[in-house]
mmCIF file of N, CA and C in Angstrom:
data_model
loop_
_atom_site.group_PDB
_atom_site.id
_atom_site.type_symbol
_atom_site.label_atom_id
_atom_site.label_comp_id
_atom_site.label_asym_id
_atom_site.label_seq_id
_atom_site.Cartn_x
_atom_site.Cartn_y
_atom_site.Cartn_z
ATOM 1 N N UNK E 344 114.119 95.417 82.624
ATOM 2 C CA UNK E 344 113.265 96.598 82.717
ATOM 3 C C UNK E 344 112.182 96.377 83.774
ATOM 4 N N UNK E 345 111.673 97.553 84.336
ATOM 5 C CA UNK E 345 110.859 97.934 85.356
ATOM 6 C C UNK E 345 110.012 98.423 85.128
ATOM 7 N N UNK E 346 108.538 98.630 84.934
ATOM 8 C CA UNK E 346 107.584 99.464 85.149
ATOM 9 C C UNK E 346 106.705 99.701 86.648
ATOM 10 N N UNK E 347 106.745 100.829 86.927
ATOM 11 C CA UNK E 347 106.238 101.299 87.919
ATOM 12 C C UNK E 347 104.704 102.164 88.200
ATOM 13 N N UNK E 348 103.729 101.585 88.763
ATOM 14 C CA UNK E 348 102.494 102.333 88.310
ATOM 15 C C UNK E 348 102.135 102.777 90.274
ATOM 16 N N UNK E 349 101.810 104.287 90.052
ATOM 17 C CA UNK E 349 101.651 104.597 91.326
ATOM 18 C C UNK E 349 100.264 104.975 91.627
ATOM 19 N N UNK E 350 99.678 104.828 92.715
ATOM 20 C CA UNK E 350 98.635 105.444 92.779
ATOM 21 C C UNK E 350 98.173 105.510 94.428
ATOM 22 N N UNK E 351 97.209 106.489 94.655
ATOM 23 C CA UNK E 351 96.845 106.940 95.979
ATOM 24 C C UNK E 351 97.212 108.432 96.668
ATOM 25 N N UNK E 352 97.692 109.314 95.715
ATOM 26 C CA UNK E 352 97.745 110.682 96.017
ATOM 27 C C UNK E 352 96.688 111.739 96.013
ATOM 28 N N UNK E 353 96.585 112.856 96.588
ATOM 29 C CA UNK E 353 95.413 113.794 96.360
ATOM 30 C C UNK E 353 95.715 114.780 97.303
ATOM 31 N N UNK E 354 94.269 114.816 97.905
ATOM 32 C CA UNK E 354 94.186 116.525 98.720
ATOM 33 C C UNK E 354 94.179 115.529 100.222
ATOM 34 N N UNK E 355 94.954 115.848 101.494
ATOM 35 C CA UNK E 355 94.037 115.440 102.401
ATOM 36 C C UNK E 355 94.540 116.678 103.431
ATOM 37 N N UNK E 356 93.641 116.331 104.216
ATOM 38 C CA UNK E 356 93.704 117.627 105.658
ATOM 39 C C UNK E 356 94.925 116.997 106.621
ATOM 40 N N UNK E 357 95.248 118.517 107.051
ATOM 41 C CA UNK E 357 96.418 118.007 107.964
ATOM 42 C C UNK E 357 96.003 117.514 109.390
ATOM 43 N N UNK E 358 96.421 116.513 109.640
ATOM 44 C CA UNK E 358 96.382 115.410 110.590
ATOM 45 C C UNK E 358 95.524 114.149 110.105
ATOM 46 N N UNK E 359 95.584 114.456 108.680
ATOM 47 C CA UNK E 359 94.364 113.176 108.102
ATOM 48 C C UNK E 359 95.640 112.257 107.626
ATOM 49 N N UNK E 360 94.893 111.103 107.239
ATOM 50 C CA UNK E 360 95.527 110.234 106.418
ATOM 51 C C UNK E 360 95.493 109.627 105.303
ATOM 52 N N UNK E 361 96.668 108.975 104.298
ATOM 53 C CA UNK E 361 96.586 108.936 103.084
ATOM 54 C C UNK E 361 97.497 107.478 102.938
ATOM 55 N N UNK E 362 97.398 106.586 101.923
ATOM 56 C CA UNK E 362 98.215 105.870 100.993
ATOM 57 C C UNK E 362 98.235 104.996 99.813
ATOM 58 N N UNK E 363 99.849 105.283 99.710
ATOM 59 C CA UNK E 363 99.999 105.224 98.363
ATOM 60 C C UNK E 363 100.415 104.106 98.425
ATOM 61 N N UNK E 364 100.494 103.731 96.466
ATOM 62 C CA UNK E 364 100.455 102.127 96.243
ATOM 63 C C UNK E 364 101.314 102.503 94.863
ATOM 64 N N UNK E 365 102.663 101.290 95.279
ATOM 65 C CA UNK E 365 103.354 101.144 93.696
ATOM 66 C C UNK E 365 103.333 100.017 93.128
ATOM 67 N N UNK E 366 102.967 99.715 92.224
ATOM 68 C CA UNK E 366 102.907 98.539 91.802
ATOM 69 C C UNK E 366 103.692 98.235 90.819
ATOM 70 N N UNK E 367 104.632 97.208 90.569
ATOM 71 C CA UNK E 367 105.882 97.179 90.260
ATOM 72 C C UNK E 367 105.655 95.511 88.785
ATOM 73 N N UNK E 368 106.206 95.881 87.634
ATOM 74 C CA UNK E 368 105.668 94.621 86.532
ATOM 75 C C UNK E 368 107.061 94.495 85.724
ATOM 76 N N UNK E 369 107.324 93.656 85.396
ATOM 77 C CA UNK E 369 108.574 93.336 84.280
ATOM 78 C C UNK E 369 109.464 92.513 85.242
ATOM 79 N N UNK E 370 110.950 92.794 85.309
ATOM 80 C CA UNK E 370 111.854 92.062 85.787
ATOM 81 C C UNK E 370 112.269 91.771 87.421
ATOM 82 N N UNK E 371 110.768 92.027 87.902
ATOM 83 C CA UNK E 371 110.864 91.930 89.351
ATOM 84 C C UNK E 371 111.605 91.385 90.183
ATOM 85 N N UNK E 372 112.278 90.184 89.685
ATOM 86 C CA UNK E 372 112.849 89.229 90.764
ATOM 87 C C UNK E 372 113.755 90.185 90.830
ATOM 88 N N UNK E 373 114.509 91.079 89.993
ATOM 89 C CA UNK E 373 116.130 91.314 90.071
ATOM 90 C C UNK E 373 116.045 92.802 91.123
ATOM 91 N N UNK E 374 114.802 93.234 92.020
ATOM 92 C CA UNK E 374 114.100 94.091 92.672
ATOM 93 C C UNK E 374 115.006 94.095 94.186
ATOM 94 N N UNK E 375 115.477 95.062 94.435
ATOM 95 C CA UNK E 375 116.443 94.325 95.807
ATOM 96 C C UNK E 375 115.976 95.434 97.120
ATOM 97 N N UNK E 376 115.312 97.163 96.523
ATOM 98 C CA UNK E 376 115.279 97.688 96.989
ATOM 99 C C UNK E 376 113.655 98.436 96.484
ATOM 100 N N UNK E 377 112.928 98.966 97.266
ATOM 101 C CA UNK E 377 111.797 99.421 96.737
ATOM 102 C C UNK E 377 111.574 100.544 97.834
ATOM 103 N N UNK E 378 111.214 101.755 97.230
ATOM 104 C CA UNK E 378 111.266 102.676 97.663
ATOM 105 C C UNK E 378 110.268 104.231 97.742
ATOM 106 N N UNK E 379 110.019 105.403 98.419
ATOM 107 C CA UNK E 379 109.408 106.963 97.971
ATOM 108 C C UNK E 379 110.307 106.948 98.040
ATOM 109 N N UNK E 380 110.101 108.373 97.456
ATOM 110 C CA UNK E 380 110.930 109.808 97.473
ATOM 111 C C UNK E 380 109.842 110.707 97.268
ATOM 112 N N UNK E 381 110.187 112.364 97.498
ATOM 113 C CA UNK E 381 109.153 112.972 97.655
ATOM 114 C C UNK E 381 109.950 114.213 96.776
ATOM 115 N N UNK E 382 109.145 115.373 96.491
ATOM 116 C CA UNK E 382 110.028 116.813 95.774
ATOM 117 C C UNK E 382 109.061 117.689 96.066
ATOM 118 N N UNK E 383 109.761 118.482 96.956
ATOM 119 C CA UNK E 383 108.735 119.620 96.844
ATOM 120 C C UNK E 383 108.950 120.560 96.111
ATOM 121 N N UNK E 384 108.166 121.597 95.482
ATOM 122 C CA UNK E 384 108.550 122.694 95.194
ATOM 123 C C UNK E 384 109.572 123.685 95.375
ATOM 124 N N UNK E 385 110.814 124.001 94.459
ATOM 125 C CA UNK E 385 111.826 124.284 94.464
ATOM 126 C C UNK E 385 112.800 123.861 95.957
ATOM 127 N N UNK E 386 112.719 122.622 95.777
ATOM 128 C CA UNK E 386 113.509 121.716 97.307
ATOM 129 C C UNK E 386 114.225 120.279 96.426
ATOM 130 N N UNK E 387 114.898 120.117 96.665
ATOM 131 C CA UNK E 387 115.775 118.385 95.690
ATOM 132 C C UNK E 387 114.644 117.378 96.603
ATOM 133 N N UNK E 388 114.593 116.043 95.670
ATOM 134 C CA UNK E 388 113.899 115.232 95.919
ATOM 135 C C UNK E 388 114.502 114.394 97.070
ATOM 136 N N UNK E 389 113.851 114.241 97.650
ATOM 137 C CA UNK E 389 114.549 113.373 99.099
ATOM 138 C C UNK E 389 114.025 111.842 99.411
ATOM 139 N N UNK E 390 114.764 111.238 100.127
ATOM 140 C CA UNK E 390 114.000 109.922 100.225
ATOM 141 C C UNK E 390 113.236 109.874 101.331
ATOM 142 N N UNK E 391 112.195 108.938 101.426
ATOM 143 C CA UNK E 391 111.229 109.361 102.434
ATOM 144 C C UNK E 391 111.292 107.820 103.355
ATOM 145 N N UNK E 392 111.516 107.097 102.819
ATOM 146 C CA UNK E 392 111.392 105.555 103.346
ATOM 147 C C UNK E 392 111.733 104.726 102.138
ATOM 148 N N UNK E 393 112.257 103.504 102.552
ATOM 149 C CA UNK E 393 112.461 102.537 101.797
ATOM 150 C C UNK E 393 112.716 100.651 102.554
ATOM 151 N N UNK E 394 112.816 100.470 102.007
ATOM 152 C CA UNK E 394 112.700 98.762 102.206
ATOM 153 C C UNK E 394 113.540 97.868 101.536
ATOM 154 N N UNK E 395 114.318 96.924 102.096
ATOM 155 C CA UNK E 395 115.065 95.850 101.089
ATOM 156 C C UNK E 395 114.003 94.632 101.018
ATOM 157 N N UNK E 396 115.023 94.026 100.324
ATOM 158 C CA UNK E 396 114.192 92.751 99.814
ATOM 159 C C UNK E 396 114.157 91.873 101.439
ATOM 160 N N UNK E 397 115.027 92.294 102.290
ATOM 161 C CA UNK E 397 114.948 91.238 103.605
ATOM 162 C C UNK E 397 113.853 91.617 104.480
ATOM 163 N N UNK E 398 113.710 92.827 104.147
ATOM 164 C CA UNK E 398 112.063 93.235 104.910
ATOM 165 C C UNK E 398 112.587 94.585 105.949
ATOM 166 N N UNK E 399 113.870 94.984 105.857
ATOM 167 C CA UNK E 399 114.408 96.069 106.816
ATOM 168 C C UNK E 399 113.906 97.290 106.148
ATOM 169 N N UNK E 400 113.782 98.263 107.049
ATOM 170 C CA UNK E 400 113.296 99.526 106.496
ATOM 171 C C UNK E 400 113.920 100.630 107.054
ATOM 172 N N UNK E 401 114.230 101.860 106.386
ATOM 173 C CA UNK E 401 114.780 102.792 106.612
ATOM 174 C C UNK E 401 113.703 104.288 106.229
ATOM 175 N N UNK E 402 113.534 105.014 107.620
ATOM 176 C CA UNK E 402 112.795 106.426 107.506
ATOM 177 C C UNK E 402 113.454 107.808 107.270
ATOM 178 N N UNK E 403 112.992 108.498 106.714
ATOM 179 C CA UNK E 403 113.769 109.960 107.107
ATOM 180 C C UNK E 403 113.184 110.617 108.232
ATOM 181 N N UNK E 404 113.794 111.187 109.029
ATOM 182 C CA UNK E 404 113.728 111.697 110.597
ATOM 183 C C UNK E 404 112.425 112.130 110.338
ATOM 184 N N UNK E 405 111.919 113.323 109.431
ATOM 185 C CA UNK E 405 111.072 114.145 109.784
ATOM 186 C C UNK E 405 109.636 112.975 109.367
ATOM 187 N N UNK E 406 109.533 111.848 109.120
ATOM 188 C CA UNK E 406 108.262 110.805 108.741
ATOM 189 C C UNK E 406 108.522 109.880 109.925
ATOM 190 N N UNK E 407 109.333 109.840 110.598
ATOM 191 C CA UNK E 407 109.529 108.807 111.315
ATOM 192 C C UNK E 407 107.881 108.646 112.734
ATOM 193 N N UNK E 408 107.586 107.806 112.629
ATOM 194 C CA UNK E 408 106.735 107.617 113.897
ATOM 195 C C UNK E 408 105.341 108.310 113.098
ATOM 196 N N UNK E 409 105.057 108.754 112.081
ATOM 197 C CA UNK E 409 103.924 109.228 110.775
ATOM 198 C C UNK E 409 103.782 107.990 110.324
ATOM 199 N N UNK E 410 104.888 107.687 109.228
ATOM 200 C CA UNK E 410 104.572 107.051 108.063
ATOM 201 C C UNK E 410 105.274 105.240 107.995
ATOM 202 N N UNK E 411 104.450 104.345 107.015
ATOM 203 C CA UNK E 411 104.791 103.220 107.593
ATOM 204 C C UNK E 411 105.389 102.721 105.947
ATOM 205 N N UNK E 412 106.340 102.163 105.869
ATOM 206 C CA UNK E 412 106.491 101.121 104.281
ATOM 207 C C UNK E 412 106.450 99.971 104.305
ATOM 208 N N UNK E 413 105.473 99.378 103.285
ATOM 209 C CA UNK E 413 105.517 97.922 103.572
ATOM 210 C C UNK E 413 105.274 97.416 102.469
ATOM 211 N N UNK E 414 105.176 96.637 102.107
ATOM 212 C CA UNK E 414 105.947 95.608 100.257
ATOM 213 C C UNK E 414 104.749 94.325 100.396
ATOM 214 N N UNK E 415 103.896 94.225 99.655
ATOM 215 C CA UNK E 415 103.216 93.239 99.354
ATOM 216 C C UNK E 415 104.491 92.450 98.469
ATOM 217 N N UNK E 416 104.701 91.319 98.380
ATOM 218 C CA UNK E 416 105.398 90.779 97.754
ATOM 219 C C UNK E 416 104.146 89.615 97.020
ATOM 220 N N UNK E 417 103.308 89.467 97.065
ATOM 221 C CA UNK E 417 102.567 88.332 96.143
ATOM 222 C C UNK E 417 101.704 89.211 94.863
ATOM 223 N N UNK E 418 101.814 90.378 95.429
ATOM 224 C CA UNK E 418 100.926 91.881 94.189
ATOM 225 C C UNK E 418 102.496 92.252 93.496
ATOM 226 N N UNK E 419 103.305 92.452 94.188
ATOM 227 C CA UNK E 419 104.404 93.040 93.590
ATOM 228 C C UNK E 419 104.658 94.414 93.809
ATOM 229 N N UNK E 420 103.811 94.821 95.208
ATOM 230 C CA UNK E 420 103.631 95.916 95.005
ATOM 231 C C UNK E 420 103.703 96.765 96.441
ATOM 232 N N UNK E 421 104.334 98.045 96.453
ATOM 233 C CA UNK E 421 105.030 98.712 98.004
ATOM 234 C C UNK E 421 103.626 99.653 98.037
ATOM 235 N N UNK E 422 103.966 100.059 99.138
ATOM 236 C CA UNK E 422 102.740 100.901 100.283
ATOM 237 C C UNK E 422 103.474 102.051 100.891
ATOM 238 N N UNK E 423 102.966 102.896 100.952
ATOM 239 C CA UNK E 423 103.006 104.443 101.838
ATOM 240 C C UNK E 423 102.282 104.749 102.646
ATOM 241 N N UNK E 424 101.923 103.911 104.035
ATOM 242 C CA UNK E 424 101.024 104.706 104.643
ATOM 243 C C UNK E 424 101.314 105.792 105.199
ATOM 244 N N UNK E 425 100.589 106.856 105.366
ATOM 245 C CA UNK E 425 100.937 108.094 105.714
ATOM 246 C C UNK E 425 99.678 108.634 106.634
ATOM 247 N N UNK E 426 100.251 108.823 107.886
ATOM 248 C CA UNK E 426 99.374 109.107 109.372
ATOM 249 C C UNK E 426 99.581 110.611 109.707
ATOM 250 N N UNK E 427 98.753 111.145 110.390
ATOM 251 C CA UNK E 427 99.117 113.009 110.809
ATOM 252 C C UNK E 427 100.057 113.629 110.007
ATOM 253 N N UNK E 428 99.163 113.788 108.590
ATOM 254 C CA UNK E 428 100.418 114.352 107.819
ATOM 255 C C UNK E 428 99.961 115.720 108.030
ATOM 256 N N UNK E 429 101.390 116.823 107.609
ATOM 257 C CA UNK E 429 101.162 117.736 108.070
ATOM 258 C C UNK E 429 101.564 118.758 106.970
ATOM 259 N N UNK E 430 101.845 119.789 106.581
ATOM 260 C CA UNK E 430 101.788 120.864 105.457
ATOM 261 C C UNK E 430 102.992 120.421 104.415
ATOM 262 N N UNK E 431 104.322 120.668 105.772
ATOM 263 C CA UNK E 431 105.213 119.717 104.835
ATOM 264 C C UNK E 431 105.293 118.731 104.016
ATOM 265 N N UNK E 432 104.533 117.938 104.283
ATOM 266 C CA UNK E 432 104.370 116.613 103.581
ATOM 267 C C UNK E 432 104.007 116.874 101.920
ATOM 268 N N UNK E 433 103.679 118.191 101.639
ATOM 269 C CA UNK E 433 103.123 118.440 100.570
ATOM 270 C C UNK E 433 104.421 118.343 99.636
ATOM 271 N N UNK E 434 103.695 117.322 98.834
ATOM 272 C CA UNK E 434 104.840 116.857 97.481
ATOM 273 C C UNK E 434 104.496 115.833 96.311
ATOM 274 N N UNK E 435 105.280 116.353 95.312
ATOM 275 C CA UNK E 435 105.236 114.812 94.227
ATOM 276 C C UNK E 435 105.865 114.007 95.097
ATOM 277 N N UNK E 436 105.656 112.303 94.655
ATOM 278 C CA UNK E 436 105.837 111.324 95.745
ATOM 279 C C UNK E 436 106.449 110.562 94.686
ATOM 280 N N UNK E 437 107.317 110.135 94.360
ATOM 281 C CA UNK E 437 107.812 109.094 93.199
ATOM 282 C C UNK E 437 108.084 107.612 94.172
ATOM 283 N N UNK E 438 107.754 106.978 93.473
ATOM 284 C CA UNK E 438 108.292 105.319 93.618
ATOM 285 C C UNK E 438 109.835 104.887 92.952
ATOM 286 N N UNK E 439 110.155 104.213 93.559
ATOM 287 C CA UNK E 439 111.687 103.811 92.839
ATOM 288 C C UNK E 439 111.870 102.578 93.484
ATOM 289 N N UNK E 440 112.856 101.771 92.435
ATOM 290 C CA UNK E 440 113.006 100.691 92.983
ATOM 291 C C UNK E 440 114.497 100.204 92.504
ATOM 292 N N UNK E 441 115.194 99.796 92.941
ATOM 293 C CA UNK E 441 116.486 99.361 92.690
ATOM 294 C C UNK E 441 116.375 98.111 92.542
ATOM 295 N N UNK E 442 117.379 97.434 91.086
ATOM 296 C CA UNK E 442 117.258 96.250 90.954
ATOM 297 C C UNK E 442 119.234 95.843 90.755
ATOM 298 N N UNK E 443 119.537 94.244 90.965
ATOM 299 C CA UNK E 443 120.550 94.036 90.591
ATOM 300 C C UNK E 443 120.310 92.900 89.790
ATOM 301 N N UNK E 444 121.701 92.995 88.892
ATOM 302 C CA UNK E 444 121.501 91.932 88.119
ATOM 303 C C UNK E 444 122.965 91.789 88.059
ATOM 304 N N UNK E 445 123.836 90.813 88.774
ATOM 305 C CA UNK E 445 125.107 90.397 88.470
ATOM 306 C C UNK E 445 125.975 91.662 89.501
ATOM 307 N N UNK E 446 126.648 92.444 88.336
ATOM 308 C CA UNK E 446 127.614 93.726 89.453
ATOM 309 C C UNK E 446 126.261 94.538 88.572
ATOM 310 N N UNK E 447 125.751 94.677 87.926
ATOM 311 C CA UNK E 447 125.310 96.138 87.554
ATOM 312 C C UNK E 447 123.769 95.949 87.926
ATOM 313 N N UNK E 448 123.849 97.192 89.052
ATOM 314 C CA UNK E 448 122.438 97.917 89.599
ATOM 315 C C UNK E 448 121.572 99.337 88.952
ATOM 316 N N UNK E 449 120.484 99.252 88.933
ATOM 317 C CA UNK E 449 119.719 100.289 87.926
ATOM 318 C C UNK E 449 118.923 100.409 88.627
ATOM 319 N N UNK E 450 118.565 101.711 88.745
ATOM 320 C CA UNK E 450 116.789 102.389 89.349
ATOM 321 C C UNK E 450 116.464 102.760 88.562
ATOM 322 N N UNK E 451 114.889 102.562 88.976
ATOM 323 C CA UNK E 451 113.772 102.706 88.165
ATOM 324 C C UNK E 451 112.894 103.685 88.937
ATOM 325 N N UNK E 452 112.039 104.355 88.301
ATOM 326 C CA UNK E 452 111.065 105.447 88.779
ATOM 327 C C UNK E 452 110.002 105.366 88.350
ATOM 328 N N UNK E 453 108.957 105.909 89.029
ATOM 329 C CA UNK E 453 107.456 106.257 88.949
ATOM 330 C C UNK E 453 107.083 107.431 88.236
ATOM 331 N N UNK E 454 106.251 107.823 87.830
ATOM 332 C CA UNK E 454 105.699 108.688 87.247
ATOM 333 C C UNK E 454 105.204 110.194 88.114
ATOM 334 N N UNK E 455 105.189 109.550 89.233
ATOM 335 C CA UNK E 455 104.994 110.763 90.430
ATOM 336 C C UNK E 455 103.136 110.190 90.761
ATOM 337 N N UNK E 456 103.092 110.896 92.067
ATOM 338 C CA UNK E 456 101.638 110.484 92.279
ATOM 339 C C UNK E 456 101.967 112.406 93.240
ATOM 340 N N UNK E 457 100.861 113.414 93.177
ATOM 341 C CA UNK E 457 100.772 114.489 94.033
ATOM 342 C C UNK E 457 100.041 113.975 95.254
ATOM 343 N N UNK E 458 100.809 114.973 96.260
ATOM 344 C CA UNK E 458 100.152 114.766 97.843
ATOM 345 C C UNK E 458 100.524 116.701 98.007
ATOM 346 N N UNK E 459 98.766 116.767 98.463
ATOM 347 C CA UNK E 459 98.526 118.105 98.954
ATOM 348 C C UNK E 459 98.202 118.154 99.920
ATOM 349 N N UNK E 460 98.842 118.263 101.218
ATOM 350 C CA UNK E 460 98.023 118.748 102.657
ATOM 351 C C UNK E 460 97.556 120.237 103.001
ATOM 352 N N UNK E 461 96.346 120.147 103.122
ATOM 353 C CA UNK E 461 95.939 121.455 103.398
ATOM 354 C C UNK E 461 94.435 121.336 103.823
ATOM 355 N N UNK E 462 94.288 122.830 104.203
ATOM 356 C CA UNK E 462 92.898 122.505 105.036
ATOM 357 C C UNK E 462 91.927 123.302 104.133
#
C-alpha cells in the first residue's frame, strides 16, 4: 500500500507560477513510476508529466517547455513546477504513482489538490 498526500494548489494569475508537492509513505521502494494527472471540468483526466524511477521524464505537448517534474527521492516525494500557466491549466491535479511488486503492478492516487488560473 501507498499513501499519497498532495499539496500546493490554489488561485494563481495567468502567467504566474505555482507548485505542487506529493508526498508519497508506505511501500515506497516497490514505486517505479510517480506521476500528475490533471481533470478538468467535464474533460477525462489526462496525464500531465511523469517520471520513472531512472530519472526519465515524460510531458504532455500542451505543458511542455511550462512545467518541470522532479522526485525528491530522500523526502519521498514528486514536484510540479508549473511556469506561465495559463487558463487551461485550470484543474484538479491528482498524484499517482505506480508501483511493482514481482509481475503485479498497482496505482495509487492522490486525493486531488485544485489549480485555478485566473485573473
Amino acid at each position: 500500500q501507498v499513501q499519497l498526500v498532495e499539496s500546493g494548489g490554489g488561485l494563481v494569475q495567468p502567467g504566474g507560477s505555482l507548485r505542487l508537492s506529493c508526498a508519497a509513505s508506505g511501500s515506497i521502494s516497490s514505486i517505479v513510476v510517480m506521476g500528475w494527472y490533471r481533470q478538468a471540468p467535464g474533460k477525462e483526466r489526462e496525464l500531465v508529466a511523469n517520471i520513472i524511477s531512472l530519472g526519465s521524464t515524460n510531458y504532455a505537448d500542451s505543458v511542455k517547455g511550462r512545467f518541470t517534474i522532479s522526485r525528491d527521492n530522500a523526502k519521498n516525494t514528486v514536484y510540479l513546477q508549473m511556469n506561465n500557466v495559463k487558463p487551461d491549466d485550470t484543474a484538479v491535479y491528482y498524484c499517482s504513482v505506480r508501483t511493482l511488486s514481482g509481475l503485479t503492478s498497482q496505482a495509487y492516487w492522490g486525493q486531488g489538490t485544485q489549480v485555478t488560473v485566473s485573473s
